[in-house]
Amino acid sequence: MNPATAHLPKWAPAGVIDTLRLAKATYANLPSYGLDALIEHVQPDLSAAPARRHRATYDAYATAQLLVAMASCYETWDQLVAAAVPPSMPGAPEEAPALW
């Protein structure tokens, strides 16, 4: 069984947003796209983040704040989807090729 569906075999996401793919499209030419590098580059307000860096809740909160910041760089949802959703994944634009 696929590890991604082992715990929720009937669940299928309505869509996928690949934050790494989105970061590379939004902030081209950064030397690194790790969470620390993106936090340093974007400088989101993380004062309300739970826990501390390298804890799951903090990292999830920081990723969400980065997603909001990156989304604000796109005028439309379709533009964001084109940058963030890998072809053939749920939510990908229909005209996208089926390879990735």
PDB file of C-alpha atoms in Angstrom:
ATOM      1  CA  MET A   1       0.000   0.000   0.000  1.00  0.00           C
ATOM      2  CA  ASN A   2       1.156   3.506  -0.820  1.00  0.00           C
ATOM      3  CA  PRO A   3       2.467   5.131   2.411  1.00  0.00           C
ATOM      4  CA  ALA A   4       0.589   8.307   1.532  1.00  0.00           C
ATOM      5  CA  THR A   5      -2.744   6.479   1.656  1.00  0.00           C
ATOM      6  CA  ALA A   6      -2.025   3.940   4.395  1.00  0.00           C
ATOM      7  CA  HIS A   7      -3.825   5.894   7.117  1.00  0.00           C
ATOM      8  CA  LEU A   8      -6.540   7.510   5.012  1.00  0.00           C
ATOM      9  CA  PRO A   9      -7.084   5.116   2.090  1.00  0.00           C
ATOM     10  CA  LYS A  10     -10.270   6.813   0.825  1.00  0.00           C
ATOM     11  CA  TRP A  11      -9.015  10.383   1.145  1.00  0.00           C
ATOM     12  CA  ALA A  12      -8.041  12.276  -1.981  1.00  0.00           C
ATOM     13  CA  PRO A  13      -6.890  15.891  -1.799  1.00  0.00           C
ATOM     14  CA  ALA A  14      -8.926  18.419  -3.747  1.00  0.00           C
ATOM     15  CA  GLY A  15      -5.686  20.056  -4.758  1.00  0.00           C
ATOM     16  CA  VAL A  16      -1.985  20.237  -4.077  1.00  0.00           C
ATOM     17  CA  ILE A  17       0.168  23.310  -3.553  1.00  0.00           C
ATOM     18  CA  ASP A  18       3.865  22.576  -3.576  1.00  0.00           C
ATOM     19  CA  THR A  19       5.382  25.348  -1.447  1.00  0.00           C
ATOM     20  CA  LEU A  20       8.921  24.564  -2.635  1.00  0.00           C
ATOM     21  CA  ARG A  21       7.833  24.800  -6.257  1.00  0.00           C
ATOM     22  CA  LEU A  22       5.992  28.033  -5.447  1.00  0.00           C
ATOM     23  CA  ALA A  23       9.018  29.493  -3.654  1.00  0.00           C
ATOM     24  CA  LYS A  24      11.282  28.739  -6.613  1.00  0.00           C
ATOM     25  CA  ALA A  25       8.805  30.381  -8.992  1.00  0.00           C
ATOM     26  CA  THR A  26       8.174  33.374  -6.740  1.00  0.00           C
ATOM     27  CA  TYR A  27      11.713  34.064  -5.568  1.00  0.00           C
ATOM     28  CA  ALA A  28      13.843  32.965  -8.491  1.00  0.00           C
ATOM     29  CA  ASN A  29      17.606  32.956  -8.028  1.00  0.00           C
ATOM     30  CA  LEU A  30      17.754  32.520  -4.249  1.00  0.00           C
ATOM     31  CA  PRO A  31      20.808  30.468  -3.284  1.00  0.00           C
ATOM     32  CA  SER A  32      18.641  28.217  -1.076  1.00  0.00           C
ATOM     33  CA  TYR A  33      14.960  27.416  -0.627  1.00  0.00           C
ATOM     34  CA  GLY A  34      15.117  25.832   2.803  1.00  0.00           C
ATOM     35  CA  LEU A  35      12.741  27.093   5.473  1.00  0.00           C
ATOM     36  CA  ASP A  36      15.435  29.140   7.222  1.00  0.00           C
ATOM     37  CA  ALA A  37      16.508  30.794   3.955  1.00  0.00           C
ATOM     38  CA  LEU A  38      12.920  31.643   3.022  1.00  0.00           C
ATOM     39  CA  ILE A  39      12.206  33.052   6.484  1.00  0.00           C
ATOM     40  CA  GLU A  40      15.316  35.225   6.204  1.00  0.00           C
ATOM     41  CA  HIS A  41      14.394  36.410   2.713  1.00  0.00           C
ATOM     42  CA  VAL A  42      10.667  37.064   3.284  1.00  0.00           C
ATOM     43  CA  GLN A  43      10.869  38.021   6.967  1.00  0.00           C
ATOM     44  CA  PRO A  44       7.269  37.104   7.836  1.00  0.00           C
ATOM     45  CA  ASP A  45       5.905  38.059  11.263  1.00  0.00           C
ATOM     46  CA  LEU A  46       6.433  34.921  13.319  1.00  0.00           C
ATOM     47  CA  SER A  47       5.911  36.542  16.721  1.00  0.00           C
ATOM     48  CA  ALA A  48       2.703  34.539  17.251  1.00  0.00           C
ATOM     49  CA  ALA A  49       4.287  31.240  16.200  1.00  0.00           C
ATOM     50  CA  PRO A  50       3.805  28.398  18.640  1.00  0.00           C
ATOM     51  CA  ALA A  51       6.875  26.691  20.096  1.00  0.00           C
ATOM     52  CA  ARG A  52      10.265  27.402  18.525  1.00  0.00           C
ATOM     53  CA  ARG A  53      12.106  26.714  15.265  1.00  0.00           C
ATOM     54  CA  HIS A  54      12.458  23.060  14.286  1.00  0.00           C
ATOM     55  CA  ARG A  55       9.296  22.108  16.182  1.00  0.00           C
ATOM     56  CA  ALA A  56       6.435  20.895  13.971  1.00  0.00           C
ATOM     57  CA  THR A  57       3.963  23.576  15.035  1.00  0.00           C
ATOM     58  CA  TYR A  58       6.436  26.416  14.491  1.00  0.00           C
ATOM     59  CA  ASP A  59       7.577  25.097  11.116  1.00  0.00           C
ATOM     60  CA  ALA A  60       3.969  24.615   9.969  1.00  0.00           C
ATOM     61  CA  TYR A  61       3.062  28.130  11.127  1.00  0.00           C
ATOM     62  CA  ALA A  62       6.109  29.610   9.372  1.00  0.00           C
ATOM     63  CA  THR A  63       5.291  27.707   6.178  1.00  0.00           C
ATOM     64  CA  ALA A  64       1.718  29.015   6.284  1.00  0.00           C
ATOM     65  CA  GLN A  65       2.966  32.593   6.701  1.00  0.00           C
ATOM     66  CA  LEU A  66       5.366  32.114   3.799  1.00  0.00           C
ATOM     67  CA  LEU A  67       2.518  30.717   1.672  1.00  0.00           C
ATOM     68  CA  VAL A  68       0.433  33.823   2.394  1.00  0.00           C
ATOM     69  CA  ALA A  69       3.388  36.059   1.487  1.00  0.00           C
ATOM     70  CA  MET A  70       4.046  34.177  -1.744  1.00  0.00           C
ATOM     71  CA  ALA A  71       0.356  34.148  -2.681  1.00  0.00           C
ATOM     72  CA  SER A  72       0.291  37.930  -2.420  1.00  0.00           C
ATOM     73  CA  CYS A  73       2.789  38.057  -5.296  1.00  0.00           C
ATOM     74  CA  TYR A  74       0.196  36.683  -7.736  1.00  0.00           C
ATOM     75  CA  GLU A  75      -2.753  38.612  -9.127  1.00  0.00           C
ATOM     76  CA  THR A  76      -4.991  35.581  -9.635  1.00  0.00           C
ATOM     77  CA  TRP A  77      -5.515  32.113  -8.210  1.00  0.00           C
ATOM     78  CA  ASP A  78      -4.828  30.647 -11.663  1.00  0.00           C
ATOM     79  CA  GLN A  79      -1.388  32.292 -11.733  1.00  0.00           C
ATOM     80  CA  LEU A  80      -0.564  30.876  -8.300  1.00  0.00           C
ATOM     81  CA  VAL A  81      -1.780  27.404  -9.308  1.00  0.00           C
ATOM     82  CA  ALA A  82       0.309  27.496 -12.475  1.00  0.00           C
ATOM     83  CA  ALA A  83       3.388  28.234 -10.364  1.00  0.00           C
ATOM     84  CA  ALA A  84       2.651  25.946  -7.420  1.00  0.00           C
ATOM     85  CA  VAL A  85       0.871  22.803  -8.597  1.00  0.00           C
ATOM     86  CA  PRO A  86       2.967  20.110 -10.234  1.00  0.00           C
ATOM     87  CA  PRO A  87       1.463  18.778 -13.471  1.00  0.00           C
ATOM     88  CA  SER A  88      -0.690  15.672 -13.026  1.00  0.00           C
ATOM     89  CA  MET A  89      -1.330  16.461  -9.351  1.00  0.00           C
ATOM     90  CA  PRO A  90      -4.807  17.266  -8.017  1.00  0.00           C
ATOM     91  CA  GLY A  91      -5.691  20.850  -8.810  1.00  0.00           C
ATOM     92  CA  ALA A  92      -3.210  21.216 -11.695  1.00  0.00           C
ATOM     93  CA  PRO A  93      -4.338  23.297 -14.659  1.00  0.00           C
ATOM     94  CA  GLU A  94      -6.000  21.078 -17.271  1.00  0.00           C
ATOM     95  CA  GLU A  95      -3.601  22.121 -20.006  1.00  0.00           C
ATOM     96  CA  ALA A  96      -0.590  20.966 -17.969  1.00  0.00           C
ATOM     97  CA  PRO A  97       1.302  17.950 -19.367  1.00  0.00           C
ATOM     98  CA  ALA A  98       0.819  14.702 -17.448  1.00  0.00           C
ATOM     99  CA  LEU A  99       4.517  14.218 -16.648  1.00  0.00           C
ATOM    100  CA  TRP A 100       6.508  15.497 -13.674  1.00  0.00           C
TER     101      TRP A 100
END
